């Protein structure tokens, strides 16, 4: 290897290129396995993207699903890439855009070259997990926030107006990716500005912090305001998003979970939607407020405590020294005093993680929501090792042992989870074979419902061009057939049907001819004419 090439590989740019190549090669190897994995959220984003592509902009504007993921899918669909594959391609592109953001973020934590390379390399399994585990904008949000953190954690942030403008732009994009980005950016950017003002050494520094805060906020307001205006015009009142209200209703004290699983059949959101899940805000739910009564306030406090425990479990499962890292940063901040509040200090990364996770703890927590917290934890752990190495405590074999422990804590669980998703992907292939079989049934057109397997049947409906009315839920079994007839449903999918269910649809043609072991498809009404 030539000396210039060796020097380039040892540089941040060279190492970043190698890391991107490793990520890309690993992603291409995993792509055939995970290609057909899709979830209800992914189907909604694809359906909305198809509306944009078809020019149905009024129908595409949606208060529940952020628009950015669908916007990014549009050019891939325009290139006639198969929709499920387009989701995976987009996720891989998001991963490639995340790697330079992680490089920039590693510099903000002051990591030496060797420790930076170790940490970034250990994050690859986490990136593959984000890429293939589920179709979600949470990975896109993680990418945008990684870039945002790389700017606002910079010790020179208050001196750079360009950084403030970019922060405002990234905050707007985070809102476009997911509604939570709106609230998190406003709270976090305000918190960061307050810390910078409190830690400023003189009046000029305070003015610079306030100036950058106002500049970034103005850019964010312009971007976010346009989308809020579009939503408000569609829904007939000031609307930032509808996802928060829906999730809040699902978590009501008397809630039984997702309405479409127990409230009976639902027509799709409109004539072009695959299911009601394309705009869940239309679903019925409980309206409640923690301030409504002492009982509700107590319930809200219990919900926050429960979700807080879930956050700790999720973080500890993916990064087992998570609590130790957080406790260490708290102690460092207490010892550093006011200095830790400055740009580049220990307070802001710690508060960023707590604020991001704490916002979700108010309503509902899922592990995918905490992707960005896992990234912060990885760099915070590396920063602790760097700190002790600078003090001479970690040297030689001790540094090697600490670095190995860091890699294990970052990479082990994501590798295990990716393997578990690999096993689940094999079951998805069985569904794809079923879809191929169903596509050969020329009579299968129009609308369908099913007795169960809501997620699986929705995937089949999307991929075969059908409209899905859901499952019976609480509908009495002796009223299911009449209800379907009233709704005009053409076909009813019966999974693992009981003798009573088979008897209820006696006289209805079974269009599969009994060729499928677990599924019977009964024709209830004549399907619409086939398209040209």
PDB file of N, CA, C and O in Angstrom, residues 198-259:
ATOM      1  N   UNK A 198     -26.941  31.424  29.798  1.00  0.00           N
ATOM      2  CA  UNK A 198     -26.547  31.301  31.204  1.00  0.00           C
ATOM      3  C   UNK A 198     -25.043  31.111  31.379  1.00  0.00           C
ATOM      4  O   UNK A 198     -24.465  31.551  32.372  1.00  0.00           O
ATOM      5  N   UNK A 199     -24.418  30.445  30.413  1.00  0.00           N
ATOM      6  CA  UNK A 199     -22.986  30.161  30.537  1.00  0.00           C
ATOM      7  C   UNK A 199     -22.103  31.196  29.849  1.00  0.00           C
ATOM      8  O   UNK A 199     -20.873  31.081  29.887  1.00  0.00           O
ATOM      9  N   UNK A 200     -22.728  32.202  29.201  1.00  0.00           N
ATOM     10  CA  UNK A 200     -21.947  33.208  28.472  1.00  0.00           C
ATOM     11  C   UNK A 200     -21.046  33.993  29.415  1.00  0.00           C
ATOM     12  O   UNK A 200     -21.437  34.339  30.536  1.00  0.00           O
ATOM     13  N   UNK A 201     -19.855  34.289  28.942  1.00  0.00           N
ATOM     14  CA  UNK A 201     -18.861  34.983  29.771  1.00  0.00           C
ATOM     15  C   UNK A 201     -19.069  36.488  29.783  1.00  0.00           C
ATOM     16  O   UNK A 201     -18.574  37.180  30.685  1.00  0.00           O
ATOM     17  N   UNK A 202     -19.737  37.011  28.773  1.00  0.00           N
ATOM     18  CA  UNK A 202     -19.944  38.460  28.713  1.00  0.00           C
ATOM     19  C   UNK A 202     -21.220  38.756  27.917  1.00  0.00           C
ATOM     20  O   UNK A 202     -21.863  37.852  27.368  1.00  0.00           O
ATOM     21  N   UNK A 203     -21.549  40.041  27.838  1.00  0.00           N
ATOM     22  CA  UNK A 203     -22.776  40.460  27.161  1.00  0.00           C
ATOM     23  C   UNK A 203     -22.737  40.158  25.670  1.00  0.00           C
ATOM     24  O   UNK A 203     -23.765  39.816  25.067  1.00  0.00           O
ATOM     25  N   UNK A 204     -21.558  40.247  25.057  1.00  0.00           N
ATOM     26  CA  UNK A 204     -21.455  39.978  23.622  1.00  0.00           C
ATOM     27  C   UNK A 204     -21.804  38.528  23.322  1.00  0.00           C
ATOM     28  O   UNK A 204     -22.479  38.226  22.326  1.00  0.00           O
ATOM     29  N   UNK A 205     -21.334  37.613  24.177  1.00  0.00           N
ATOM     30  CA  UNK A 205     -21.658  36.196  23.999  1.00  0.00           C
ATOM     31  C   UNK A 205     -23.154  35.944  24.172  1.00  0.00           C
ATOM     32  O   UNK A 205     -23.753  35.137  23.450  1.00  0.00           O
ATOM     33  N   UNK A 206     -23.756  36.609  25.128  1.00  0.00           N
ATOM     34  CA  UNK A 206     -25.199  36.446  25.344  1.00  0.00           C
ATOM     35  C   UNK A 206     -25.984  36.950  24.138  1.00  0.00           C
ATOM     36  O   UNK A 206     -26.957  36.326  23.717  1.00  0.00           O
ATOM     37  N   UNK A 207     -25.563  38.089  23.596  1.00  0.00           N
ATOM     38  CA  UNK A 207     -26.249  38.624  22.409  1.00  0.00           C
ATOM     39  C   UNK A 207     -26.105  37.672  21.220  1.00  0.00           C
ATOM     40  O   UNK A 207     -27.043  37.470  20.453  1.00  0.00           O
ATOM     41  N   UNK A 208     -24.921  37.078  21.074  1.00  0.00           N
ATOM     42  CA  UNK A 208     -24.696  36.133  19.974  1.00  0.00           C
ATOM     43  C   UNK A 208     -25.590  34.905  20.123  1.00  0.00           C
ATOM     44  O   UNK A 208     -26.130  34.393  19.139  1.00  0.00           O
ATOM     45  N   UNK A 209     -25.741  34.425  21.361  1.00  0.00           N
ATOM     46  CA  UNK A 209     -26.602  33.266  21.592  1.00  0.00           C
ATOM     47  C   UNK A 209     -28.050  33.588  21.265  1.00  0.00           C
ATOM     48  O   UNK A 209     -28.752  32.788  20.627  1.00  0.00           O
ATOM     49  N   UNK A 210     -28.511  34.766  21.696  1.00  0.00           N
ATOM     50  CA  UNK A 210     -29.892  35.177  21.424  1.00  0.00           C
ATOM     51  C   UNK A 210     -30.105  35.379  19.922  1.00  0.00           C
ATOM     52  O   UNK A 210     -31.133  34.987  19.357  1.00  0.00           O
ATOM     53  N   UNK A 211     -29.111  35.987  19.269  1.00  0.00           N
ATOM     54  CA  UNK A 211     -29.208  36.215  17.821  1.00  0.00           C
ATOM     55  C   UNK A 211     -29.341  34.895  17.061  1.00  0.00           C
ATOM     56  O   UNK A 211     -30.191  34.745  16.180  1.00  0.00           O
ATOM     57  N   UNK A 212     -28.500  33.936  17.401  1.00  0.00           N
ATOM     58  CA  UNK A 212     -28.569  32.651  16.715  1.00  0.00           C
ATOM     59  C   UNK A 212     -29.875  31.922  17.002  1.00  0.00           C
ATOM     60  O   UNK A 212     -30.422  31.240  16.135  1.00  0.00           O
ATOM     61  N   UNK A 213     -30.358  32.073  18.213  1.00  0.00           N
ATOM     62  CA  UNK A 213     -31.640  31.444  18.558  1.00  0.00           C
ATOM     63  C   UNK A 213     -32.751  32.031  17.699  1.00  0.00           C
ATOM     64  O   UNK A 213     -33.556  31.286  17.107  1.00  0.00           O
ATOM     65  N   UNK A 214     -32.804  33.338  17.594  1.00  0.00           N
ATOM     66  CA  UNK A 214     -33.854  33.990  16.811  1.00  0.00           C
ATOM     67  C   UNK A 214     -33.728  33.644  15.332  1.00  0.00           C
ATOM     68  O   UNK A 214     -34.742  33.408  14.647  1.00  0.00           O
ATOM     69  N   UNK A 215     -32.501  33.561  14.839  1.00  0.00           N
ATOM     70  CA  UNK A 215     -32.277  33.266  13.424  1.00  0.00           C
ATOM     71  C   UNK A 215     -32.737  31.846  13.084  1.00  0.00           C
ATOM     72  O   UNK A 215     -33.467  31.619  12.113  1.00  0.00           O
ATOM     73  N   UNK A 216     -32.322  30.890  13.889  1.00  0.00           N
ATOM     74  CA  UNK A 216     -32.732  29.510  13.646  1.00  0.00           C
ATOM     75  C   UNK A 216     -34.225  29.323  13.793  1.00  0.00           C
ATOM     76  O   UNK A 216     -34.854  28.587  13.014  1.00  0.00           O
ATOM     77  N   UNK A 217     -34.810  29.995  14.774  1.00  0.00           N
ATOM     78  CA  UNK A 217     -36.249  29.877  15.008  1.00  0.00           C
ATOM     79  C   UNK A 217     -37.040  30.471  13.848  1.00  0.00           C
ATOM     80  O   UNK A 217     -38.101  29.943  13.466  1.00  0.00           O
ATOM     81  N   UNK A 218     -36.541  31.549  13.266  1.00  0.00           N
ATOM     82  CA  UNK A 218     -37.229  32.177  12.137  1.00  0.00           C
ATOM     83  C   UNK A 218     -37.243  31.244  10.924  1.00  0.00           C
ATOM     84  O   UNK A 218     -38.268  31.095  10.247  1.00  0.00           O
ATOM     85  N   UNK A 219     -36.107  30.598  10.652  1.00  0.00           N
ATOM     86  CA  UNK A 219     -36.043  29.663   9.532  1.00  0.00           C
ATOM     87  C   UNK A 219     -36.996  28.490   9.773  1.00  0.00           C
ATOM     88  O   UNK A 219     -37.738  28.075   8.873  1.00  0.00           O
ATOM     89  N   UNK A 220     -36.991  27.974  10.986  1.00  0.00           N
ATOM     90  CA  UNK A 220     -37.883  26.870  11.337  1.00  0.00           C
ATOM     91  C   UNK A 220     -39.343  27.286  11.169  1.00  0.00           C
ATOM     92  O   UNK A 220     -40.163  26.512  10.645  1.00  0.00           O
ATOM     93  N   UNK A 221     -39.689  28.485  11.612  1.00  0.00           N
ATOM     94  CA  UNK A 221     -41.079  28.951  11.539  1.00  0.00           C
ATOM     95  C   UNK A 221     -41.555  29.047  10.098  1.00  0.00           C
ATOM     96  O   UNK A 221     -42.711  28.705   9.790  1.00  0.00           O
ATOM     97  N   UNK A 222     -40.694  29.490   9.195  1.00  0.00           N
ATOM     98  CA  UNK A 222     -41.065  29.602   7.779  1.00  0.00           C
ATOM     99  C   UNK A 222     -41.359  28.221   7.198  1.00  0.00           C
ATOM    100  O   UNK A 222     -42.372  28.014   6.521  1.00  0.00           O
ATOM    101  N   UNK A 223     -40.458  27.270   7.474  1.00  0.00           N
ATOM    102  CA  UNK A 223     -40.642  25.921   6.931  1.00  0.00           C
ATOM    103  C   UNK A 223     -41.864  25.233   7.549  1.00  0.00           C
ATOM    104  O   UNK A 223     -42.726  24.704   6.836  1.00  0.00           O
ATOM    105  N   UNK A 224     -41.923  25.224   8.879  1.00  0.00           N
ATOM    106  CA  UNK A 224     -43.022  24.541   9.555  1.00  0.00           C
ATOM    107  C   UNK A 224     -44.356  25.221   9.274  1.00  0.00           C
ATOM    108  O   UNK A 224     -45.396  24.556   9.149  1.00  0.00           O
ATOM    109  N   UNK A 225     -44.338  26.547   9.168  1.00  0.00           N
ATOM    110  CA  UNK A 225     -45.583  27.292   8.963  1.00  0.00           C
ATOM    111  C   UNK A 225     -46.294  26.911   7.680  1.00  0.00           C
ATOM    112  O   UNK A 225     -47.533  26.850   7.638  1.00  0.00           O
ATOM    113  N   UNK A 226     -45.532  26.634   6.621  1.00  0.00           N
ATOM    114  CA  UNK A 226     -46.144  26.256   5.356  1.00  0.00           C
ATOM    115  C   UNK A 226     -46.919  24.952   5.470  1.00  0.00           C
ATOM    116  O   UNK A 226     -48.047  24.839   4.968  1.00  0.00           O
ATOM    117  N   UNK A 227     -46.329  23.967   6.147  1.00  0.00           N
ATOM    118  CA  UNK A 227     -47.003  22.678   6.285  1.00  0.00           C
ATOM    119  C   UNK A 227     -48.192  22.779   7.247  1.00  0.00           C
ATOM    120  O   UNK A 227     -49.240  22.180   7.010  1.00  0.00           O
ATOM    121  N   UNK A 228     -48.038  23.552   8.323  1.00  0.00           N
ATOM    122  CA  UNK A 228     -49.143  23.739   9.264  1.00  0.00           C
ATOM    123  C   UNK A 228     -50.322  24.417   8.571  1.00  0.00           C
ATOM    124  O   UNK A 228     -51.489  24.070   8.801  1.00  0.00           O
ATOM    125  N   UNK A 229     -50.027  25.364   7.690  1.00  0.00           N
ATOM    126  CA  UNK A 229     -51.094  26.032   6.932  1.00  0.00           C
ATOM    127  C   UNK A 229     -51.842  25.016   6.061  1.00  0.00           C
ATOM    128  O   UNK A 229     -53.089  25.016   5.995  1.00  0.00           O
ATOM    129  N   UNK A 230     -51.089  24.132   5.387  1.00  0.00           N
ATOM    130  CA  UNK A 230     -51.723  23.130   4.520  1.00  0.00           C
ATOM    131  C   UNK A 230     -52.605  22.183   5.333  1.00  0.00           C
ATOM    132  O   UNK A 230     -53.726  21.851   4.917  1.00  0.00           O
ATOM    133  N   UNK A 231     -52.117  21.749   6.493  1.00  0.00           N
ATOM    134  CA  UNK A 231     -52.898  20.857   7.343  1.00  0.00           C
ATOM    135  C   UNK A 231     -54.138  21.562   7.894  1.00  0.00           C
ATOM    136  O   UNK A 231     -55.231  20.987   7.938  1.00  0.00           O
ATOM    137  N   UNK A 232     -53.959  22.793   8.328  1.00  0.00           N
ATOM    138  CA  UNK A 232     -55.083  23.544   8.903  1.00  0.00           C
ATOM    139  C   UNK A 232     -56.176  23.770   7.864  1.00  0.00           C
ATOM    140  O   UNK A 232     -57.373  23.717   8.173  1.00  0.00           O
ATOM    141  N   UNK A 233     -55.763  24.008   6.626  1.00  0.00           N
ATOM    142  CA  UNK A 233     -56.743  24.205   5.552  1.00  0.00           C
ATOM    143  C   UNK A 233     -57.516  22.918   5.287  1.00  0.00           C
ATOM    144  O   UNK A 233     -58.725  22.955   5.042  1.00  0.00           O
ATOM    145  N   UNK A 234     -56.845  21.778   5.368  1.00  0.00           N
ATOM    146  CA  UNK A 234     -57.517  20.502   5.091  1.00  0.00           C
ATOM    147  C   UNK A 234     -58.459  20.103   6.219  1.00  0.00           C
ATOM    148  O   UNK A 234     -59.571  19.616   5.966  1.00  0.00           O
ATOM    149  N   UNK A 235     -58.016  20.284   7.457  1.00  0.00           N
ATOM    150  CA  UNK A 235     -58.794  19.795   8.601  1.00  0.00           C
ATOM    151  C   UNK A 235     -59.712  20.851   9.198  1.00  0.00           C
ATOM    152  O   UNK A 235     -60.408  20.583  10.181  1.00  0.00           O
ATOM    153  N   UNK A 236     -59.695  22.058   8.661  1.00  0.00           N
ATOM    154  CA  UNK A 236     -60.663  23.067   9.079  1.00  0.00           C
ATOM    155  C   UNK A 236     -60.383  23.716  10.412  1.00  0.00           C
ATOM    156  O   UNK A 236     -61.313  24.148  11.102  1.00  0.00           O
ATOM    157  N   UNK A 237     -59.155  23.805  10.824  1.00  0.00           N
ATOM    158  CA  UNK A 237     -58.767  24.444  12.081  1.00  0.00           C
ATOM    159  C   UNK A 237     -57.271  24.308  12.260  1.00  0.00           C
ATOM    160  O   UNK A 237     -56.621  23.496  11.581  1.00  0.00           O
ATOM    161  N   UNK A 238     -56.704  25.105  13.167  1.00  0.00           N
ATOM    162  CA  UNK A 238     -55.260  25.070  13.367  1.00  0.00           C
ATOM    163  C   UNK A 238     -54.810  23.645  13.698  1.00  0.00           C
ATOM    164  O   UNK A 238     -55.249  23.059  14.690  1.00  0.00           O
ATOM    165  N   UNK A 239     -53.943  23.091  12.862  1.00  0.00           N
ATOM    166  CA  UNK A 239     -53.496  21.704  13.013  1.00  0.00           C
ATOM    167  C   UNK A 239     -51.998  21.611  12.795  1.00  0.00           C
ATOM    168  O   UNK A 239     -51.503  21.929  11.709  1.00  0.00           O
ATOM    169  N   UNK A 240     -51.277  21.199  13.839  1.00  0.00           N
ATOM    170  CA  UNK A 240     -49.855  20.898  13.697  1.00  0.00           C
ATOM    171  C   UNK A 240     -49.689  19.452  13.255  1.00  0.00           C
ATOM    172  O   UNK A 240     -48.845  19.122  12.416  1.00  0.00           O
ATOM    173  N   UNK A 241     -50.502  18.570  13.809  1.00  0.00           N
ATOM    174  CA  UNK A 241     -50.521  17.148  13.460  1.00  0.00           C
ATOM    175  C   UNK A 241     -51.724  16.527  14.141  1.00  0.00           C
ATOM    176  O   UNK A 241     -52.297  17.101  15.078  1.00  0.00           O
ATOM    177  N   UNK A 242     -52.119  15.346  13.688  1.00  0.00           N
ATOM    178  CA  UNK A 242     -53.219  14.629  14.335  1.00  0.00           C
ATOM    179  C   UNK A 242     -52.729  13.388  15.078  1.00  0.00           C
ATOM    180  O   UNK A 242     -53.501  12.751  15.784  1.00  0.00           O
ATOM    181  N   UNK A 243     -51.463  13.044  14.914  1.00  0.00           N
ATOM    182  CA  UNK A 243     -50.937  11.814  15.524  1.00  0.00           C
ATOM    183  C   UNK A 243     -50.930  11.883  17.042  1.00  0.00           C
ATOM    184  O   UNK A 243     -51.214  10.888  17.721  1.00  0.00           O
ATOM    185  N   UNK A 244     -50.608  13.047  17.606  1.00  0.00           N
ATOM    186  CA  UNK A 244     -50.562  13.173  19.058  1.00  0.00           C
ATOM    187  C   UNK A 244     -51.919  12.937  19.693  1.00  0.00           C
ATOM    188  O   UNK A 244     -52.044  12.201  20.680  1.00  0.00           O
ATOM    189  N   UNK A 245     -52.962  13.550  19.118  1.00  0.00           N
ATOM    190  CA  UNK A 245     -54.312  13.383  19.665  1.00  0.00           C
ATOM    191  C   UNK A 245     -54.768  11.937  19.549  1.00  0.00           C
ATOM    192  O   UNK A 245     -55.403  11.390  20.461  1.00  0.00           O
ATOM    193  N   UNK A 246     -54.452  11.306  18.421  1.00  0.00           N
ATOM    194  CA  UNK A 246     -54.860   9.909  18.234  1.00  0.00           C
ATOM    195  C   UNK A 246     -54.168   9.002  19.257  1.00  0.00           C
ATOM    196  O   UNK A 246     -54.822   8.181  19.916  1.00  0.00           O
ATOM    197  N   UNK A 247     -52.853   9.128  19.382  1.00  0.00           N
ATOM    198  CA  UNK A 247     -52.122   8.279  20.331  1.00  0.00           C
ATOM    199  C   UNK A 247     -52.547   8.543  21.768  1.00  0.00           C
ATOM    200  O   UNK A 247     -52.581   7.637  22.602  1.00  0.00           O
ATOM    201  N   UNK A 248     -52.878   9.802  22.069  1.00  0.00           N
ATOM    202  CA  UNK A 248     -53.363  10.150  23.398  1.00  0.00           C
ATOM    203  C   UNK A 248     -54.686   9.438  23.680  1.00  0.00           C
ATOM    204  O   UNK A 248     -54.913   8.934  24.791  1.00  0.00           O
ATOM    205  N   UNK A 249     -55.559   9.371  22.658  1.00  0.00           N
ATOM    206  CA  UNK A 249     -56.849   8.694  22.850  1.00  0.00           C
ATOM    207  C   UNK A 249     -56.661   7.192  23.011  1.00  0.00           C
ATOM    208  O   UNK A 249     -57.373   6.543  23.779  1.00  0.00           O
ATOM    209  N   UNK A 250     -55.693   6.619  22.284  1.00  0.00           N
ATOM    210  CA  UNK A 250     -55.430   5.184  22.394  1.00  0.00           C
ATOM    211  C   UNK A 250     -54.941   4.822  23.794  1.00  0.00           C
ATOM    212  O   UNK A 250     -55.194   3.720  24.292  1.00  0.00           O
ATOM    213  N   UNK A 251     -54.251   5.764  24.456  1.00  0.00           N
ATOM    214  CA  UNK A 251     -53.719   5.513  25.792  1.00  0.00           C
ATOM    215  C   UNK A 251     -54.684   5.951  26.892  1.00  0.00           C
ATOM    216  O   UNK A 251     -54.296   6.049  28.055  1.00  0.00           O
ATOM    217  N   UNK A 252     -55.943   6.208  26.551  1.00  0.00           N
ATOM    218  CA  UNK A 252     -56.933   6.612  27.554  1.00  0.00           C
ATOM    219  C   UNK A 252     -57.128   5.506  28.598  1.00  0.00           C
ATOM    220  O   UNK A 252     -56.872   4.322  28.319  1.00  0.00           O
ATOM    221  N   UNK A 253     -57.569   5.861  29.804  1.00  0.00           N
ATOM    222  CA  UNK A 253     -57.731   4.845  30.864  1.00  0.00           C
ATOM    223  C   UNK A 253     -58.640   3.695  30.464  1.00  0.00           C
ATOM    224  O   UNK A 253     -58.417   2.553  30.856  1.00  0.00           O
ATOM    225  N   UNK A 254     -59.698   3.981  29.691  1.00  0.00           N
ATOM    226  CA  UNK A 254     -60.653   2.932  29.321  1.00  0.00           C
ATOM    227  C   UNK A 254     -60.371   2.354  27.938  1.00  0.00           C
ATOM    228  O   UNK A 254     -61.186   1.594  27.395  1.00  0.00           O
ATOM    229  N   UNK A 255     -59.219   2.690  27.351  1.00  0.00           N
ATOM    230  CA  UNK A 255     -58.920   2.246  25.996  1.00  0.00           C
ATOM    231  C   UNK A 255     -58.594   0.758  25.959  1.00  0.00           C
ATOM    232  O   UNK A 255     -57.967   0.211  26.868  1.00  0.00           O
ATOM    233  N   UNK A 256     -58.984   0.130  24.865  1.00  0.00           N
ATOM    234  CA  UNK A 256     -58.661  -1.283  24.632  1.00  0.00           C
ATOM    235  C   UNK A 256     -57.600  -1.436  23.546  1.00  0.00           C
ATOM    236  O   UNK A 256     -57.357  -2.533  23.068  1.00  0.00           O
ATOM    237  N   UNK A 257     -56.987  -0.332  23.168  1.00  0.00           N
ATOM    238  CA  UNK A 257     -55.934  -0.401  22.160  1.00  0.00           C
ATOM    239  C   UNK A 257     -56.361   0.245  20.862  1.00  0.00           C
ATOM    240  O   UNK A 257     -57.168   1.183  20.846  1.00  0.00           O
ATOM    241  N   UNK A 258     -55.823  -0.253  19.755  1.00  0.00           N
ATOM    242  CA  UNK A 258     -56.107   0.330  18.448  1.00  0.00           C
ATOM    243  C   UNK A 258     -57.569   0.068  18.058  1.00  0.00           C
ATOM    244  O   UNK A 258     -58.013  -1.081  18.030  1.00  0.00           O
ATOM    245  N   UNK A 259     -58.332   1.113  17.740  1.00  0.00           N
ATOM    246  CA  UNK A 259     -59.775   0.954  17.465  1.00  0.00           C
ATOM    247  C   UNK A 259     -60.068  -0.022  16.336  1.00  0.00           C
ATOM    248  O   UNK A 259     -61.073  -0.741  16.395  1.00  0.00           O
TER     249      UNK A 259
END
